[in-house]
């Protein structure tokens, strides 16, 4: 064999070996987090562990859960990384997470009243998150508005058309926000609050990232967001601020290794890095600005970032029940889409009609008009199902998928129920608008 031929064969062999080694060291993570966040942590991890190459697959929380289920028989992923603990409960109950047995030294058992890590060891909290209201200070000043600091404030008529939010079927963090209000205020009152808030929406965005983007750019003045969206926007120089309402939950954002991971050693290395002090310190990057779960890390925290281990007021009002949330995960998302997302124009029209009628009769003693307004309110707030139904496994079991658009294929029973709900909602919103407009004309 000639020297040139032998050389080419050697090069080919080395290339093949290098390729094989690269593939073996690839670590795949499925996440709902934005690239601004994941790229910072990816770079820090690969600097600490050059033997691994992190590959990031970005999917919404619900899509990520679905993806993990689909590849379970021939797994090509290693980790799932998202904010919503109820999504991890869904995967855990279906046997799709690995009990990794990693060290959590320096991390307390709880933050407030909530466990930081899964007590059974199937997933780990790496950051704490609260939910609240973000606003653009310039927008608010230009429109003569004071910022809302409580959920009930967002129901005020002066905020009509000034609020943005995503849908819980499109965002795990939004699902947690919706569920937090339902748990904090109760089923009926919580849904009533969401409808009156949604009546003031300018938009229901495609993804959770669209809400801070809308506030940052002034497309709308206020947004319902997870806290780190506001903190990172502020750190990046946008004129924004944020408040935690009294009724909010402080819960961990999580990471778990999927069952039968393609690269178990690499997955364990990444999770261990994320929970270490150097990994926790990456959360202070201006593009991230999340709350670490290791209290010692806060010694290096940037100015203005709250410390949930010393500020006990954050999330104190709600003891979030992850089992309840997980049991009705798809039911709550479907309800929100039927009552709000898909019928937003109808809801806004009904809510606006009530607002104008109430403004007209604010100082009035017109009993007939006030009775019409009260009936309109009852129609808007009416629910198609009870809380007991939402938690009934036989009923909730019909809801096995969150759809992105009304045309997406779903199970027959789920489709039938959603059609029934939709018929009720459309009729109620139309009648409410009619009654409110009649009252306004008196």
Short mmCIF file of C-alpha atoms in Angstrom, two decimals:
data_model
loop_
_atom_site.label_atom_id
_atom_site.label_comp_id
_atom_site.label_asym_id
_atom_site.label_seq_id
_atom_site.Cartn_x
_atom_site.Cartn_y
_atom_site.Cartn_z
CA UNK A 1 0.00 0.00 0.00
CA UNK A 2 1.45 3.40 -0.97
CA UNK A 3 2.25 6.09 1.55
CA UNK A 4 -0.49 8.39 0.22
CA UNK A 5 -3.08 5.63 0.39
CA UNK A 6 -1.97 4.58 3.86
CA UNK A 7 -2.15 8.23 4.94
CA UNK A 8 -5.64 8.70 3.59
CA UNK A 9 -6.81 5.51 5.31
CA UNK A 10 -5.30 6.71 8.59
CA UNK A 11 -6.97 10.10 8.28
CA UNK A 12 -10.30 8.43 7.50
CA UNK A 13 -9.93 6.15 10.50
CA UNK A 14 -9.11 9.04 12.80
CA UNK A 15 -12.03 11.02 11.42
CA UNK A 16 -14.33 8.08 12.05
CA UNK A 17 -13.05 7.68 15.61
CA UNK A 18 -13.42 11.40 16.27
CA UNK A 19 -16.95 11.32 14.91
CA UNK A 20 -17.82 8.33 17.08
CA UNK A 21 -16.34 9.98 20.17
CA UNK A 22 -18.24 13.19 19.45
CA UNK A 23 -21.53 11.30 19.12
CA UNK A 24 -20.89 9.39 22.33
CA UNK A 25 -20.25 12.61 24.24
CA UNK A 26 -23.31 14.44 22.97
CA UNK A 27 -25.83 15.27 25.72
CA UNK A 28 -29.35 16.15 24.57
CA UNK A 29 -31.67 18.31 26.62
CA UNK A 30 -35.31 19.10 25.85
CA UNK A 31 -36.27 22.49 27.26
CA UNK A 32 -38.87 25.23 27.15
CA UNK A 33 -36.32 27.86 28.14
CA UNK A 34 -35.26 30.54 25.64
CA UNK A 35 -31.90 30.45 23.89
CA UNK A 36 -30.78 33.59 25.73
CA UNK A 37 -30.83 31.53 28.91
CA UNK A 38 -29.73 28.13 27.68
CA UNK A 39 -26.76 29.43 25.67
CA UNK A 40 -25.18 31.03 28.75
CA UNK A 41 -25.47 27.85 30.80
CA UNK A 42 -24.43 25.66 27.87
CA UNK A 43 -21.22 27.67 27.46
CA UNK A 44 -20.42 27.50 31.18
CA UNK A 45 -21.09 23.75 31.33
CA UNK A 46 -18.96 22.96 28.29
CA UNK A 47 -16.12 25.08 29.71
CA UNK A 48 -16.29 23.07 32.95
CA UNK A 49 -16.81 19.75 31.11
CA UNK A 50 -15.13 19.91 27.69
CA UNK A 51 -15.67 16.17 27.32
CA UNK A 52 -19.37 16.82 26.66
CA UNK A 53 -21.25 18.65 23.93
CA UNK A 54 -24.70 19.90 24.97
CA UNK A 55 -27.40 19.82 22.31
CA UNK A 56 -30.51 21.88 23.11
CA UNK A 57 -33.94 21.03 21.67
CA UNK A 58 -36.32 23.93 22.33
CA UNK A 59 -39.98 23.02 22.75
CA UNK A 60 -42.87 24.42 24.74
CA UNK A 61 -43.50 22.58 28.01
CA UNK A 62 -46.54 20.68 26.72
CA UNK A 63 -44.77 19.85 23.43
CA UNK A 64 -41.71 18.74 25.38
CA UNK A 65 -43.75 16.37 27.54
CA UNK A 66 -45.37 14.96 24.40
CA UNK A 67 -41.95 14.56 22.73
CA UNK A 68 -40.49 12.68 25.72
CA UNK A 69 -43.48 10.33 25.61
CA UNK A 70 -43.09 9.75 21.87
CA UNK A 71 -39.39 8.81 22.00
CA UNK A 72 -39.64 6.69 25.16
CA UNK A 73 -39.33 3.38 23.30
CA UNK A 74 -36.18 4.52 21.46
CA UNK A 75 -34.83 7.33 23.54
CA UNK A 76 -32.57 9.92 21.91
CA UNK A 77 -32.77 12.54 24.69
CA UNK A 78 -31.17 12.76 28.11
CA UNK A 79 -32.92 15.48 30.11
CA UNK A 80 -36.08 17.53 30.42
CA UNK A 81 -35.66 21.10 31.68
CA UNK A 82 -38.60 23.42 32.36
CA UNK A 83 -40.31 25.59 34.96
CA UNK A 84 -43.52 23.65 35.56
CA UNK A 85 -43.33 21.02 38.34
CA UNK A 86 -46.71 19.62 37.29
CA UNK A 87 -45.23 18.71 33.90
CA UNK A 88 -42.53 16.72 35.68
CA UNK A 89 -45.20 14.98 37.73
CA UNK A 90 -46.89 13.88 34.51
CA UNK A 91 -43.60 12.36 33.27
CA UNK A 92 -42.80 10.85 36.66
CA UNK A 93 -46.17 9.11 36.95
CA UNK A 94 -45.70 7.59 33.51
CA UNK A 95 -42.28 6.20 34.45
CA UNK A 96 -40.41 8.49 32.07
CA UNK A 97 -37.89 9.97 34.53
CA UNK A 98 -34.74 8.43 36.04
CA UNK A 99 -34.10 8.36 39.78
CA UNK A 100 -30.60 9.78 39.46
CA UNK A 101 -29.43 9.88 43.11
CA UNK A 102 -27.39 13.10 42.71
CA UNK A 103 -26.01 15.23 45.54
CA UNK A 104 -27.97 18.35 46.53
CA UNK A 105 -25.52 19.55 49.17
CA UNK A 106 -26.12 23.17 50.23
CA UNK A 107 -29.67 23.23 48.86
CA UNK A 108 -32.47 23.31 51.48
CA UNK A 109 -35.36 20.86 51.41
CA UNK A 110 -37.92 23.61 50.89
CA UNK A 111 -38.39 27.12 49.64
CA UNK A 112 -41.24 28.63 51.62
CA UNK A 113 -43.65 25.72 51.97
CA UNK A 114 -42.71 24.00 48.72
CA UNK A 115 -40.18 21.15 48.30
CA UNK A 116 -37.25 22.23 46.13
CA UNK A 117 -36.56 18.71 44.88
CA UNK A 118 -38.93 15.88 44.13
CA UNK A 119 -39.19 13.95 47.45
CA UNK A 120 -38.94 10.71 45.46
CA UNK A 121 -35.75 11.83 43.69
CA UNK A 122 -36.94 11.91 40.08
CA UNK A 123 -36.32 15.60 39.38
CA UNK A 124 -34.46 18.54 40.91
CA UNK A 125 -35.20 22.19 41.48
CA UNK A 126 -32.45 24.45 40.16
CA UNK A 127 -34.09 27.88 40.43
CA UNK A 128 -37.07 29.40 42.25
CA UNK A 129 -39.78 31.21 40.33
CA UNK A 130 -42.69 33.42 41.25
CA UNK A 131 -45.43 34.78 39.04
CA UNK A 132 -46.69 38.30 38.72
CA UNK A 133 -47.18 41.47 36.74
CA UNK A 134 -44.57 43.20 34.60
CA UNK A 135 -45.05 46.71 33.20
CA UNK A 136 -43.34 49.18 30.90
CA UNK A 137 -42.81 52.36 32.91
CA UNK A 138 -42.71 54.65 29.85
CA UNK A 139 -45.87 53.11 28.40
CA UNK A 140 -47.72 53.50 31.69
CA UNK A 141 -46.66 57.13 32.04
CA UNK A 142 -47.58 57.93 28.43
CA UNK A 143 -51.04 56.44 28.94
CA UNK A 144 -51.62 58.00 32.36
CA UNK A 145 -51.84 54.61 34.07
CA UNK A 146 -50.66 53.38 37.45
CA UNK A 147 -49.14 49.88 37.45
CA UNK A 148 -51.26 46.97 38.65
CA UNK A 149 -49.76 45.12 41.59
CA UNK A 150 -52.55 42.64 42.42
CA UNK A 151 -54.49 40.32 40.12
CA UNK A 152 -57.73 42.16 40.92
CA UNK A 153 -56.14 45.41 39.73
CA UNK A 154 -55.89 43.95 36.22
CA UNK A 155 -59.69 43.73 36.11
CA UNK A 156 -60.08 47.51 36.27
CA UNK A 157 -61.68 49.11 33.19
CA UNK A 158 -58.82 51.59 32.71
CA UNK A 159 -56.60 48.68 31.70
CA UNK A 160 -58.82 47.61 28.78
CA UNK A 161 -56.53 46.70 25.86
CA UNK A 162 -53.34 47.24 27.86
CA UNK A 163 -52.55 43.69 29.11
CA UNK A 164 -50.81 40.71 27.50
CA UNK A 165 -50.56 37.05 28.48
CA UNK A 166 -49.81 33.68 26.94
CA UNK A 167 -52.06 30.62 27.08
CA UNK A 168 -51.48 27.77 29.56
CA UNK A 169 -51.66 25.32 26.65
CA UNK A 170 -48.68 27.08 25.07
CA UNK A 171 -46.63 27.78 28.18
CA UNK A 172 -45.94 25.74 31.29
CA UNK A 173 -45.16 28.88 33.28
CA UNK A 174 -48.48 30.41 32.26
CA UNK A 175 -50.22 27.20 33.28
CA UNK A 176 -48.64 27.54 36.73
CA UNK A 177 -49.83 31.14 36.95
CA UNK A 178 -53.40 30.18 36.05
CA UNK A 179 -53.38 27.28 38.49
CA UNK A 180 -51.90 29.43 41.26
CA UNK A 181 -54.84 31.85 41.08
CA UNK A 182 -57.32 28.96 40.97
CA UNK A 183 -55.75 27.47 44.08
CA UNK A 184 -55.29 30.78 45.86
CA UNK A 185 -58.77 32.19 45.19
CA UNK A 186 -60.76 28.99 44.75
CA UNK A 187 -62.10 27.42 41.55
CA UNK A 188 -65.10 29.66 40.81
CA UNK A 189 -63.59 32.94 42.00
CA UNK A 190 -60.26 32.16 40.35
CA UNK A 191 -61.86 31.55 36.96
CA UNK A 192 -64.00 34.67 37.35
CA UNK A 193 -60.82 36.65 37.99
CA UNK A 194 -59.16 35.20 34.89
CA UNK A 195 -62.13 36.11 32.71
CA UNK A 196 -62.30 39.69 33.93
CA UNK A 197 -58.54 40.06 33.53
CA UNK A 198 -58.69 38.50 30.06
CA UNK A 199 -61.41 40.96 29.09
CA UNK A 200 -58.67 43.60 29.26
CA UNK A 201 -56.18 41.62 27.14
CA UNK A 202 -54.60 43.16 24.07
CA UNK A 203 -53.27 39.76 23.08
CA UNK A 204 -52.85 36.10 23.99
CA UNK A 205 -49.33 35.47 22.68
CA UNK A 206 -48.11 32.32 20.92
CA UNK A 207 -45.37 31.64 23.48
CA UNK A 208 -44.60 32.89 26.96
CA UNK A 209 -41.60 34.83 25.55
CA UNK A 210 -44.05 36.98 23.58
CA UNK A 211 -45.36 38.60 26.74
CA UNK A 212 -42.11 40.22 27.96
CA UNK A 213 -41.28 41.08 24.35
CA UNK A 214 -44.64 42.87 24.07
CA UNK A 215 -44.03 44.81 27.29
CA UNK A 216 -40.40 45.62 26.41
CA UNK A 217 -41.40 47.06 23.04
CA UNK A 218 -44.53 48.82 24.29
CA UNK A 219 -46.99 46.75 22.24
CA UNK A 220 -48.94 46.59 25.49
CA UNK A 221 -48.24 48.10 28.87
CA UNK A 222 -48.49 45.18 31.28
CA UNK A 223 -47.89 41.46 31.05
CA UNK A 224 -48.57 38.44 33.24
CA UNK A 225 -45.19 36.71 33.46
CA UNK A 226 -42.83 34.54 35.42
CA UNK A 227 -40.51 36.79 37.44
CA UNK A 228 -37.24 36.19 35.60
CA UNK A 229 -38.65 37.59 32.35
CA UNK A 230 -39.02 40.95 34.07
CA UNK A 231 -35.69 40.76 35.93
CA UNK A 232 -33.71 39.91 32.78
CA UNK A 233 -35.48 42.61 30.75
CA UNK A 234 -34.68 45.20 33.42
CA UNK A 235 -31.06 44.03 33.62
CA UNK A 236 -30.85 44.41 29.83
CA UNK A 237 -31.88 48.06 30.07
CA UNK A 238 -35.58 47.98 29.22
CA UNK A 239 -37.76 50.45 31.17
CA UNK A 240 -39.72 47.79 33.03
CA UNK A 241 -40.66 46.86 36.58
CA UNK A 242 -42.36 43.92 38.27
CA UNK A 243 -44.53 43.08 41.26
CA UNK A 244 -45.50 39.83 42.96
CA UNK A 245 -49.23 39.86 43.75
CA UNK A 246 -50.20 38.64 47.21
CA UNK A 247 -51.75 35.53 45.69
CA UNK A 248 -48.73 33.98 44.02
CA UNK A 249 -46.69 30.84 44.46
CA UNK A 250 -42.96 30.46 44.73
CA UNK A 251 -42.07 27.12 43.16
CA UNK A 252 -38.90 25.58 41.77
CA UNK A 253 -38.07 25.39 38.09
CA UNK A 254 -36.84 21.88 37.48
CA UNK A 255 -34.60 19.51 35.63
CA UNK A 256 -34.86 15.75 35.37
CA UNK A 257 -33.00 12.96 33.59
CA UNK A 258 -35.31 10.96 31.35
CA UNK A 259 -35.65 7.22 31.77
CA UNK A 260 -33.14 5.20 29.73
CA UNK A 261 -31.14 8.28 28.72
CA UNK A 262 -28.92 8.12 25.67
CA UNK A 263 -26.00 9.52 27.71
CA UNK A 264 -26.60 8.96 31.42
CA UNK A 265 -23.11 10.04 32.52
CA UNK A 266 -23.33 13.27 30.55
CA UNK A 267 -26.82 13.98 31.86
CA UNK A 268 -25.71 13.49 35.45
CA UNK A 269 -22.72 15.76 34.85
CA UNK A 270 -24.98 18.54 33.54
CA UNK A 271 -27.51 18.32 36.39
CA UNK A 272 -24.71 18.23 38.97
CA UNK A 273 -23.11 21.29 37.38
CA UNK A 274 -26.41 23.16 37.38
CA UNK A 275 -26.86 22.47 41.11
CA UNK A 276 -23.27 23.39 42.02
CA UNK A 277 -22.33 26.89 43.15
CA UNK A 278 -20.66 27.76 39.81
CA UNK A 279 -23.75 26.52 38.00
CA UNK A 280 -26.06 28.44 40.32
CA UNK A 281 -24.04 31.61 39.75
CA UNK A 282 -24.76 31.45 36.02
CA UNK A 283 -28.36 32.33 36.92
CA UNK A 284 -27.18 35.88 37.72
CA UNK A 285 -26.24 36.53 34.10
CA UNK A 286 -28.27 39.55 32.83
CA UNK A 287 -29.86 37.34 30.17
CA UNK A 288 -31.17 34.95 32.85
CA UNK A 289 -31.71 36.62 36.26
CA UNK A 290 -33.34 33.65 37.95
CA UNK A 291 -33.46 32.99 41.69
CA UNK A 292 -30.96 30.26 42.72
CA UNK A 293 -32.00 27.50 45.12
CA UNK A 294 -28.64 27.54 46.93
CA UNK A 295 -28.84 30.31 49.59
CA UNK A 296 -25.04 30.74 49.66
CA UNK A 297 -25.10 31.92 46.05
CA UNK A 298 -26.98 35.12 46.95
CA UNK A 299 -23.77 36.61 48.35
CA UNK A 300 -22.91 37.32 44.71
CA UNK A 301 -26.42 38.35 43.59
CA UNK A 302 -26.82 41.55 41.54
CA UNK A 303 -28.53 44.51 43.17
CA UNK A 304 -32.31 44.42 43.05
CA UNK A 305 -32.72 40.66 42.72
CA UNK A 306 -34.95 39.40 45.56
CA UNK A 307 -33.75 36.69 47.93
CA UNK A 308 -36.64 34.31 48.67
CA UNK A 309 -34.71 32.78 51.57
CA UNK A 310 -34.72 36.10 53.44
CA UNK A 311 -37.94 37.67 52.06
CA UNK A 312 -40.67 35.40 53.40
CA UNK A 313 -43.49 37.46 51.85
CA UNK A 314 -42.95 36.07 48.34
CA UNK A 315 -45.36 33.23 47.72
CA UNK A 316 -46.47 32.99 51.34
CA UNK A 317 -50.20 33.20 50.52
CA UNK A 318 -50.43 30.05 48.39
CA UNK A 319 -49.27 26.56 49.25
CA UNK A 320 -49.16 25.21 45.72
CA UNK A 321 -50.57 21.70 45.39
CA UNK A 322 -48.66 20.08 42.53
CA UNK A 323 -50.76 16.90 42.68
CA UNK A 324 -53.98 18.85 42.18
CA UNK A 325 -52.39 20.82 39.35
CA UNK A 326 -51.09 17.67 37.67
CA UNK A 327 -54.43 15.86 38.01
CA UNK A 328 -56.26 18.52 35.99
CA UNK A 329 -53.38 19.80 33.88
CA UNK A 330 -55.05 19.32 30.49
CA UNK A 331 -58.54 20.19 31.75
CA UNK A 332 -57.40 23.63 32.94
CA UNK A 333 -55.56 24.31 29.69
CA UNK A 334 -58.58 23.29 27.62
CA UNK A 335 -60.94 25.42 29.72
CA UNK A 336 -58.74 28.47 29.33
CA UNK A 337 -58.49 28.05 25.57
CA UNK A 338 -62.24 27.52 25.12
CA UNK A 339 -63.26 30.37 27.43
CA UNK A 340 -60.45 32.84 26.66
CA UNK A 341 -57.99 32.08 23.85
CA UNK A 342 -60.43 30.97 21.14
CA UNK A 343 -63.19 33.38 22.19
CA UNK A 344 -61.10 36.38 23.19
CA UNK A 345 -62.96 38.84 20.94
CA UNK A 346 -66.34 37.69 22.31
CA UNK A 347 -65.08 37.91 25.88
CA UNK A 348 -63.55 41.35 25.39
CA UNK A 349 -66.79 42.65 23.86
CA UNK A 350 -68.85 41.33 26.77
CA UNK A 351 -66.46 42.63 29.42
CA UNK A 352 -66.22 46.04 27.76
CA UNK A 353 -70.00 46.30 27.58
CA UNK A 354 -70.21 45.60 31.32
CA UNK A 355 -67.45 48.12 32.08
CA UNK A 356 -69.25 50.86 30.14
CA UNK A 357 -72.61 50.01 31.72
CA UNK A 358 -71.10 50.12 35.20
CA UNK A 359 -69.45 53.43 34.41
CA UNK A 360 -72.79 54.83 33.20
CA UNK A 361 -74.58 53.75 36.39
CA UNK A 362 -71.77 54.26 38.91
CA UNK A 363 -73.77 56.84 40.86
CA UNK A 364 -77.19 55.72 39.69
CA UNK A 365 -80.04 54.20 41.67
CA UNK A 366 -81.52 52.52 38.59
CA UNK A 367 -82.35 49.12 40.05
CA UNK A 368 -83.35 47.61 36.70
CA UNK A 369 -80.08 48.60 35.04
CA UNK A 370 -78.04 47.27 37.95
CA UNK A 371 -79.96 43.98 37.85
CA UNK A 372 -79.13 43.64 34.15
CA UNK A 373 -75.45 44.33 34.86
CA UNK A 374 -75.43 41.77 37.67
CA UNK A 375 -76.98 39.17 35.35
CA UNK A 376 -74.40 39.98 32.67
CA UNK A 377 -71.63 39.42 35.19
CA UNK A 378 -73.09 36.05 36.21
CA UNK A 379 -73.24 34.94 32.58
CA UNK A 380 -69.58 35.86 31.98
CA UNK A 381 -68.45 34.11 35.16
CA UNK A 382 -70.51 30.93 34.67
CA UNK A 383 -68.41 27.75 34.47
CA UNK A 384 -69.20 24.70 32.34
CA UNK A 385 -67.79 22.28 34.96
CA UNK A 386 -67.20 22.16 38.71
CA UNK A 387 -63.89 21.78 40.50
CA UNK A 388 -64.97 18.28 41.56
CA UNK A 389 -65.32 17.31 37.90
CA UNK A 390 -61.90 18.73 37.06
CA UNK A 391 -60.34 16.43 39.67
CA UNK A 392 -62.35 13.32 38.79
CA UNK A 393 -59.87 10.94 37.09
CA UNK A 394 -62.62 9.51 34.89
CA UNK A 395 -63.52 12.98 33.62
CA UNK A 396 -59.99 14.42 33.45
CA UNK A 397 -58.80 11.27 31.68
CA UNK A 398 -60.69 12.37 28.56
CA UNK A 399 -58.24 15.25 28.24
CA UNK A 400 -55.00 13.73 27.06
CA UNK A 401 -53.67 16.41 24.77
CA UNK A 402 -53.28 20.16 24.58
CA UNK A 403 -53.85 21.50 21.11
CA UNK A 404 -52.23 24.55 19.56
CA UNK A 405 -55.07 25.50 17.22
CA UNK A 406 -58.76 24.80 17.11
CA UNK A 407 -58.30 22.52 14.13
CA UNK A 408 -55.79 20.19 15.79
CA UNK A 409 -56.99 16.60 16.15
CA UNK A 410 -57.91 15.50 19.68
CA UNK A 411 -59.79 12.61 21.28
CA UNK A 412 -63.49 12.29 20.51
CA UNK A 413 -64.65 12.71 24.11
CA UNK A 414 -62.45 15.77 24.62
CA UNK A 415 -63.75 17.27 21.38
CA UNK A 416 -67.36 16.68 22.41
CA UNK A 417 -66.84 18.31 25.81
CA UNK A 418 -65.03 21.30 24.34
CA UNK A 419 -67.84 21.79 21.81
CA UNK A 420 -70.38 21.79 24.64
CA UNK A 421 -68.32 24.31 26.58
CA UNK A 422 -67.87 26.49 23.53
CA UNK A 423 -71.60 26.58 22.82
CA UNK A 424 -72.27 27.66 26.40
CA UNK A 425 -69.51 30.27 26.38
CA UNK A 426 -70.54 31.83 23.06
CA UNK A 427 -74.16 32.07 24.15
CA UNK A 428 -73.29 33.49 27.57
CA UNK A 429 -70.89 36.12 26.29
CA UNK A 430 -73.37 37.25 23.63
CA UNK A 431 -76.23 37.47 26.14
CA UNK A 432 -74.03 39.27 28.67
CA UNK A 433 -73.08 41.85 26.07
CA UNK A 434 -76.73 42.31 25.11
CA UNK A 435 -77.84 42.82 28.72
CA UNK A 436 -74.97 45.20 29.50
CA UNK A 437 -75.64 47.30 26.40
CA UNK A 438 -79.32 47.45 27.32
CA UNK A 439 -78.37 48.65 30.80
CA UNK A 440 -76.00 51.27 29.35
CA UNK A 441 -78.87 52.62 27.24
CA UNK A 442 -81.12 53.25 30.23
#
